[in-house]
Amino acid sequence: MKKWLFMSLMAVLVLALAACGGDKKETTSAPAAEGDGGYTKDKPLVIKFSHVTSIDSVKGKAADAFAKLVAEKTDGKVKVEVYPSSQLYGDNDELDALVSGNVHMIAPSVTKMVKIDPRWQYVDMPYLFENEEHARKFFESDVAKTILESDQLANNDIKGLVFWENGFKHFSNNKHPLVNVEDFKGLKFRAQAGKVLEAQFKALHAGSATIAFGETYAALQQGTVDGQENTFNNFDTQKYQEVQKYFSVSEHGRLDYAIFVNKSFWDKIPVDLLKAVEDSLTEATTLAWDLASEENAKSYENIKNSGIEVIELTPEQKEKIKAELEPVYEEFGEVITEELINGIRGLK
């Protein structure tokens, strides 16, 4: 009798536990879908923002401003943790970190997105943009939305938000002044990953090597490469003037950033907090654009005063280099699509 009673009680207990287990919900580190999610100053929602440039760069200053704005607008309920200078992830792995959810926000040079969609190489097409105003028109255009809001990004759990301006790229090297097409022959340049940039240097009869941004200074110092291409501000804040002798103001391409977030994480941020975060990003973007102009101008003065030789190419010299680079369009016009290229050109 006691045995039967014991077995009956055990059966009831098992059924009760099973019933409770059936209602159990999986836990997740993602934010709640609506309401304030219970976030407080003591226990805020954390957004991990990783980037590769220094805190003194345009991107670094804009990222820190964004973090400050978010803290103010959410009364501390959201905390943006900014990790500059490749502290968490470098050029080669920050995109994978975003997809996996190890970070929630990145601001890469848009060339890095070629892994997802080859059209992002538009930024590397030589002399596609005429001036700063032309680039900004693109950032705010429907043409830009075709890649910023593409299915390719969504299918990889990525959401594109806004563009952060950096500026035009210029050449530097250690061998001799770069003035004419012939001056590039035989030199080796550090380049970001991408077939377009490989083709660019090939058309100039130069070599290239894909080297992470954080490793470029050492590569120049050790002679692994002779030169590189970058904006005034990146060149200055990375102190490349210490390891380069000649700087040519060529304005041959753009180096701009875009803000990408992990879509699953972002879409679950409580609505009221998300509005404050997006408003903060809008303000930080305006700041980034203003800073790009100001900081590049300051950095250009720093470069000219650093002791290295600065060569300002004439419009005629630029045109000759542009003509030499025309094969890049012949090779990549279909990959990047004529629709995108012509769309950008039409915004002049």
Coordinates of C-alpha atoms in Angstrom, one line a residue:
M1 CA 0.0 0.0 0.0
K2 CA 2.8 2.4 0.9
K3 CA 4.7 1.5 -2.3
W4 CA 1.6 2.1 -4.4
L5 CA 1.0 5.5 -2.7
F6 CA 4.6 6.5 -3.2
M7 CA 4.5 5.6 -6.9
S8 CA 1.3 7.6 -7.3
L9 CA 2.8 10.7 -5.7
M10 CA 5.8 10.4 -8.0
A11 CA 3.6 10.2 -11.1
V12 CA 1.7 13.3 -10.1
L13 CA 5.0 15.1 -9.5
V14 CA 6.3 14.2 -12.9
L15 CA 3.1 15.3 -14.6
A16 CA 3.2 18.6 -12.7
L17 CA 6.9 19.3 -13.7
A18 CA 6.1 18.4 -17.3
A19 CA 3.2 20.9 -17.3
C20 CA 5.4 23.6 -16.0
G21 CA 8.2 22.8 -18.5
G22 CA 5.7 23.1 -21.4
D23 CA 5.1 26.8 -20.5
K24 CA 8.8 27.6 -20.0
K25 CA 10.1 30.3 -22.4
E26 CA 13.7 30.4 -23.7
T27 CA 15.8 33.2 -22.3
T28 CA 17.6 35.6 -24.6
S29 CA 20.1 38.4 -24.2
A30 CA 18.2 40.4 -26.8
P31 CA 16.0 43.4 -25.6
A32 CA 12.3 43.1 -25.1
A33 CA 10.1 43.9 -28.1
E34 CA 8.1 46.7 -26.5
G35 CA 7.9 48.7 -23.3
D36 CA 11.0 49.9 -21.5
G37 CA 12.2 46.3 -21.0
G38 CA 12.9 47.1 -17.3
Y39 CA 16.1 48.9 -18.2
T40 CA 17.4 51.4 -15.6
K41 CA 20.5 53.5 -15.0
D42 CA 21.8 50.7 -12.8
K43 CA 20.9 48.0 -15.4
P44 CA 21.0 49.6 -18.9
L45 CA 20.6 48.1 -22.3
V46 CA 24.1 47.9 -23.7
I47 CA 25.0 48.5 -27.3
K48 CA 28.5 47.4 -28.2
F49 CA 29.9 49.7 -30.9
S50 CA 33.2 48.6 -32.4
H51 CA 35.3 50.5 -34.9
V52 CA 39.0 50.5 -36.1
T53 CA 40.1 54.2 -36.1
S54 CA 41.5 56.2 -33.3
I55 CA 39.4 58.2 -30.8
D56 CA 40.8 61.4 -32.4
S57 CA 39.6 60.5 -35.9
V58 CA 36.3 61.8 -37.4
K59 CA 34.7 58.4 -36.8
G60 CA 36.1 58.2 -33.2
K61 CA 34.7 61.6 -32.2
A62 CA 31.3 61.0 -33.8
A63 CA 31.0 57.6 -32.1
D64 CA 31.8 59.1 -28.7
A65 CA 29.3 61.9 -29.4
F66 CA 26.7 59.3 -30.3
A67 CA 27.3 57.4 -27.0
K68 CA 26.9 60.6 -25.0
L69 CA 23.7 61.6 -26.8
V70 CA 22.2 58.2 -26.2
A71 CA 22.9 58.3 -22.5
E72 CA 21.3 61.8 -22.3
K73 CA 18.2 61.0 -24.4
T74 CA 17.5 57.7 -22.6
D75 CA 18.3 59.0 -19.1
G76 CA 20.9 56.3 -18.9
K77 CA 18.6 53.4 -19.8
V78 CA 20.8 52.7 -22.9
K79 CA 24.6 52.6 -22.7
V80 CA 26.7 52.6 -25.9
E81 CA 30.0 51.0 -25.2
V82 CA 32.5 52.3 -27.9
Y83 CA 35.6 50.2 -28.7
P84 CA 37.9 52.2 -30.9
S85 CA 41.3 51.4 -32.5
S86 CA 40.4 47.7 -33.2
Q87 CA 40.2 47.0 -29.5
L88 CA 37.7 44.3 -30.0
Y89 CA 37.8 43.5 -33.7
G90 CA 39.8 44.6 -36.7
D91 CA 39.1 45.2 -40.3
N92 CA 39.0 41.6 -41.2
D93 CA 36.6 40.3 -38.5
E94 CA 34.3 43.1 -37.3
L95 CA 31.7 42.2 -39.9
D96 CA 31.6 38.6 -38.8
A97 CA 31.4 39.8 -35.2
L98 CA 28.3 41.9 -36.1
V99 CA 26.5 39.0 -37.9
S100 CA 27.2 36.7 -34.9
G101 CA 25.9 39.3 -32.5
N102 CA 29.3 39.6 -30.6
V103 CA 28.9 43.4 -31.3
H104 CA 25.8 45.3 -32.1
M105 CA 27.1 48.2 -34.2
I106 CA 30.0 48.8 -36.5
A107 CA 31.0 51.7 -38.8
P108 CA 33.3 50.2 -41.4
S109 CA 34.7 51.7 -44.6
V110 CA 31.9 50.7 -47.0
T111 CA 34.4 48.8 -49.1
K112 CA 34.3 46.1 -46.4
M113 CA 30.7 45.3 -47.3
V114 CA 31.8 43.7 -50.6
K115 CA 31.6 40.3 -48.8
I116 CA 27.8 40.9 -48.7
D117 CA 27.2 42.8 -51.9
P118 CA 29.7 43.7 -54.6
R119 CA 28.0 46.9 -55.3
W120 CA 29.5 48.5 -52.2
Q121 CA 32.7 48.8 -54.2
Y122 CA 31.2 51.9 -55.9
V123 CA 33.2 53.9 -53.4
D124 CA 36.5 52.6 -54.9
M125 CA 35.6 53.6 -58.5
P126 CA 38.1 56.2 -59.5
Y127 CA 36.9 59.8 -59.8
L128 CA 33.3 58.8 -59.5
F129 CA 32.6 61.7 -57.2
E130 CA 33.4 65.2 -58.2
N131 CA 33.4 67.0 -54.9
E132 CA 32.1 66.9 -51.3
E133 CA 28.7 68.2 -52.2
H134 CA 28.2 65.4 -54.8
A135 CA 29.1 62.8 -52.1
R136 CA 26.6 64.2 -49.6
K137 CA 23.8 64.3 -52.2
F138 CA 24.4 60.6 -52.7
F139 CA 24.3 59.8 -48.9
E140 CA 20.8 61.2 -48.7
S141 CA 19.5 59.9 -52.0
D142 CA 17.2 57.1 -53.1
V143 CA 20.1 55.7 -55.0
A144 CA 22.0 55.2 -51.7
K145 CA 19.0 53.4 -50.2
T146 CA 19.1 50.7 -52.9
I147 CA 22.3 49.3 -51.2
L148 CA 21.8 50.6 -47.6
E149 CA 18.4 48.8 -47.4
S150 CA 19.2 45.9 -49.6
D151 CA 17.9 42.3 -49.3
Q152 CA 21.6 41.2 -49.2
L153 CA 22.1 42.9 -45.9
A154 CA 18.8 41.7 -44.4
N155 CA 19.5 38.1 -45.4
N156 CA 22.7 38.3 -43.4
D157 CA 20.9 39.8 -40.3
I158 CA 22.4 43.2 -41.0
K159 CA 20.5 46.5 -41.0
G160 CA 22.1 49.6 -42.7
L161 CA 21.2 52.9 -41.1
V162 CA 23.2 56.0 -42.3
F163 CA 26.4 57.1 -44.0
W164 CA 29.2 58.9 -42.1
E165 CA 31.4 61.0 -44.3
N166 CA 35.2 60.7 -44.2
G167 CA 36.5 62.2 -47.4
F168 CA 38.5 61.9 -50.5
K169 CA 41.5 59.6 -50.7
H170 CA 45.0 60.7 -51.7
F171 CA 48.2 58.8 -52.5
S172 CA 51.4 58.8 -50.4
N173 CA 54.7 56.8 -50.8
N174 CA 58.3 56.7 -49.8
K175 CA 60.1 56.5 -53.2
H176 CA 59.4 59.7 -55.1
P177 CA 56.7 62.3 -55.8
L178 CA 53.6 60.9 -57.6
V179 CA 52.7 63.4 -60.3
N180 CA 52.3 61.5 -63.5
V181 CA 51.0 58.0 -64.3
E182 CA 54.6 56.8 -64.9
D183 CA 55.5 57.6 -61.3
F184 CA 53.3 54.7 -60.0
K185 CA 55.1 52.0 -61.9
G186 CA 56.7 49.4 -59.8
L187 CA 55.5 50.7 -56.4
K188 CA 53.6 48.6 -54.0
F189 CA 50.6 50.1 -52.1
R190 CA 48.6 49.1 -49.0
A191 CA 45.0 48.6 -50.0
Q192 CA 41.7 47.7 -48.4
A193 CA 40.3 44.4 -49.5
G194 CA 38.5 44.5 -52.9
K195 CA 39.0 43.6 -56.5
V196 CA 38.4 47.2 -57.6
L197 CA 41.3 48.5 -55.7
E198 CA 43.5 45.7 -57.1
A199 CA 42.4 46.7 -60.6
Q200 CA 43.1 50.4 -59.8
F201 CA 46.7 49.8 -58.9
K202 CA 47.2 47.3 -61.7
A203 CA 46.0 49.9 -64.2
L204 CA 48.6 52.3 -62.8
H205 CA 51.2 49.5 -63.2
A206 CA 51.7 49.3 -59.5
G207 CA 51.3 46.4 -57.0
S208 CA 49.0 46.2 -54.0
A209 CA 48.7 44.3 -50.8
T210 CA 45.6 43.9 -48.6
I211 CA 46.7 45.0 -45.1
A212 CA 44.4 45.7 -42.1
F213 CA 44.1 49.4 -41.2
G214 CA 45.6 48.8 -37.7
E215 CA 48.6 47.2 -39.3
T216 CA 49.3 49.7 -42.0
Y217 CA 51.7 51.9 -40.0
A218 CA 54.0 49.0 -39.3
A219 CA 53.8 47.9 -42.9
L220 CA 54.9 51.3 -44.1
Q221 CA 57.6 51.5 -41.4
Q222 CA 59.1 48.1 -42.3
G223 CA 58.9 48.6 -46.0
T224 CA 56.4 45.9 -46.6
V225 CA 54.7 48.4 -48.9
D226 CA 55.9 51.7 -50.4
G227 CA 52.8 53.7 -50.0
Q228 CA 49.1 53.8 -49.3
E229 CA 45.9 55.8 -50.0
N230 CA 43.8 57.6 -47.4
T231 CA 42.0 60.7 -46.4
F232 CA 43.8 63.7 -44.8
N233 CA 42.4 62.9 -41.4
N234 CA 43.2 59.2 -41.4
F235 CA 46.7 59.9 -42.7
D236 CA 47.3 62.5 -40.0
T237 CA 45.7 60.7 -37.0
Q238 CA 47.5 57.5 -37.8
K239 CA 50.8 59.5 -38.0
Y240 CA 51.7 58.2 -41.4
Q241 CA 53.8 61.3 -41.9
E242 CA 56.3 59.6 -39.7
V243 CA 56.8 56.8 -42.2
Q244 CA 56.0 58.4 -45.5
K245 CA 58.0 61.0 -47.5
Y246 CA 55.7 62.1 -50.3
F247 CA 52.0 63.0 -50.3
S248 CA 50.0 63.6 -53.5
V249 CA 46.7 65.4 -53.3
S250 CA 44.9 63.3 -55.9
E251 CA 41.2 63.1 -54.7
H252 CA 41.0 59.9 -56.8
G253 CA 38.5 58.0 -54.7
R254 CA 36.3 58.2 -51.6
L255 CA 36.7 56.6 -48.2
D256 CA 33.4 56.8 -46.4
Y257 CA 31.7 54.9 -43.6
A258 CA 28.2 53.5 -43.0
I259 CA 26.6 52.5 -39.8
F260 CA 25.4 48.9 -39.7
V261 CA 23.7 47.1 -36.8
N262 CA 22.8 43.5 -36.0
K263 CA 19.2 43.4 -37.3
S264 CA 17.8 40.9 -34.8
F265 CA 19.2 42.9 -31.9
W266 CA 18.1 46.2 -33.2
D267 CA 14.6 45.2 -34.1
K268 CA 14.0 44.1 -30.5
I269 CA 15.0 47.3 -28.8
P270 CA 12.0 48.8 -27.0
V271 CA 10.2 51.3 -29.2
D272 CA 10.5 54.3 -26.9
L273 CA 14.2 53.7 -26.4
L274 CA 14.8 53.0 -30.1
K275 CA 13.4 56.4 -31.0
A276 CA 15.8 58.1 -28.7
V277 CA 18.7 56.0 -30.1
E278 CA 17.8 56.8 -33.7
D279 CA 17.5 60.5 -32.9
S280 CA 20.9 60.4 -31.3
L281 CA 22.3 58.8 -34.4
T282 CA 20.8 61.5 -36.6
E283 CA 22.5 64.2 -34.5
A284 CA 25.8 62.2 -34.5
T285 CA 25.6 61.9 -38.3
T286 CA 25.3 65.6 -38.8
L287 CA 28.3 66.0 -36.4
A288 CA 30.3 63.4 -38.4
W289 CA 29.7 65.3 -41.6
D290 CA 30.7 68.6 -40.1
L291 CA 33.7 67.1 -38.5
A292 CA 34.8 65.5 -41.7
S293 CA 35.2 68.8 -43.4
E294 CA 36.8 70.5 -40.4
E295 CA 39.1 67.7 -39.4
N296 CA 40.3 67.0 -42.9
A297 CA 41.2 70.7 -43.3
K298 CA 43.1 70.7 -40.0
S299 CA 44.8 67.5 -40.9
Y300 CA 45.9 68.8 -44.3
E301 CA 47.6 71.7 -42.6
N302 CA 49.2 69.3 -40.2
I303 CA 50.5 67.2 -43.1
K304 CA 51.9 70.2 -44.9
N305 CA 53.6 71.3 -41.7
S306 CA 55.0 67.9 -40.9
G307 CA 58.0 68.1 -43.1
I308 CA 57.0 65.6 -45.8
E309 CA 56.7 66.8 -49.4
V310 CA 53.2 67.6 -50.5
I311 CA 52.3 67.7 -54.2
E312 CA 49.0 69.3 -55.2
L313 CA 48.0 67.7 -58.5
T314 CA 46.6 70.0 -61.2
P315 CA 43.3 69.3 -62.9
E316 CA 45.2 68.2 -66.0
Q317 CA 47.4 65.8 -64.1
K318 CA 44.3 64.3 -62.4
E319 CA 42.6 63.9 -65.8
K320 CA 45.6 61.9 -67.1
I321 CA 45.4 59.6 -64.1
K322 CA 41.7 59.3 -64.6
A323 CA 42.1 58.3 -68.2
E324 CA 44.6 55.6 -67.2
L325 CA 42.1 54.2 -64.8
E326 CA 39.2 53.9 -67.3
P327 CA 39.8 50.1 -67.6
V328 CA 38.5 49.8 -64.0
Y329 CA 35.0 50.9 -65.3
E330 CA 35.2 48.5 -68.2
E331 CA 36.0 45.6 -65.8
F332 CA 33.6 46.4 -63.0
G333 CA 30.7 48.3 -64.6
E334 CA 28.5 45.3 -64.7
V335 CA 29.4 44.0 -61.2
I336 CA 28.7 47.3 -59.5
T337 CA 25.8 47.9 -62.0
E338 CA 25.4 50.7 -64.5
E339 CA 22.3 51.6 -62.6
L340 CA 24.2 52.5 -59.4
I341 CA 27.1 54.1 -61.3
N342 CA 24.9 56.2 -63.5
G343 CA 22.6 57.0 -60.6
I344 CA 25.6 58.5 -58.7
R345 CA 26.8 60.4 -61.7
G346 CA 23.3 61.8 -62.2
L347 CA 23.4 63.4 -58.7
K348 CA 26.1 65.9 -59.7

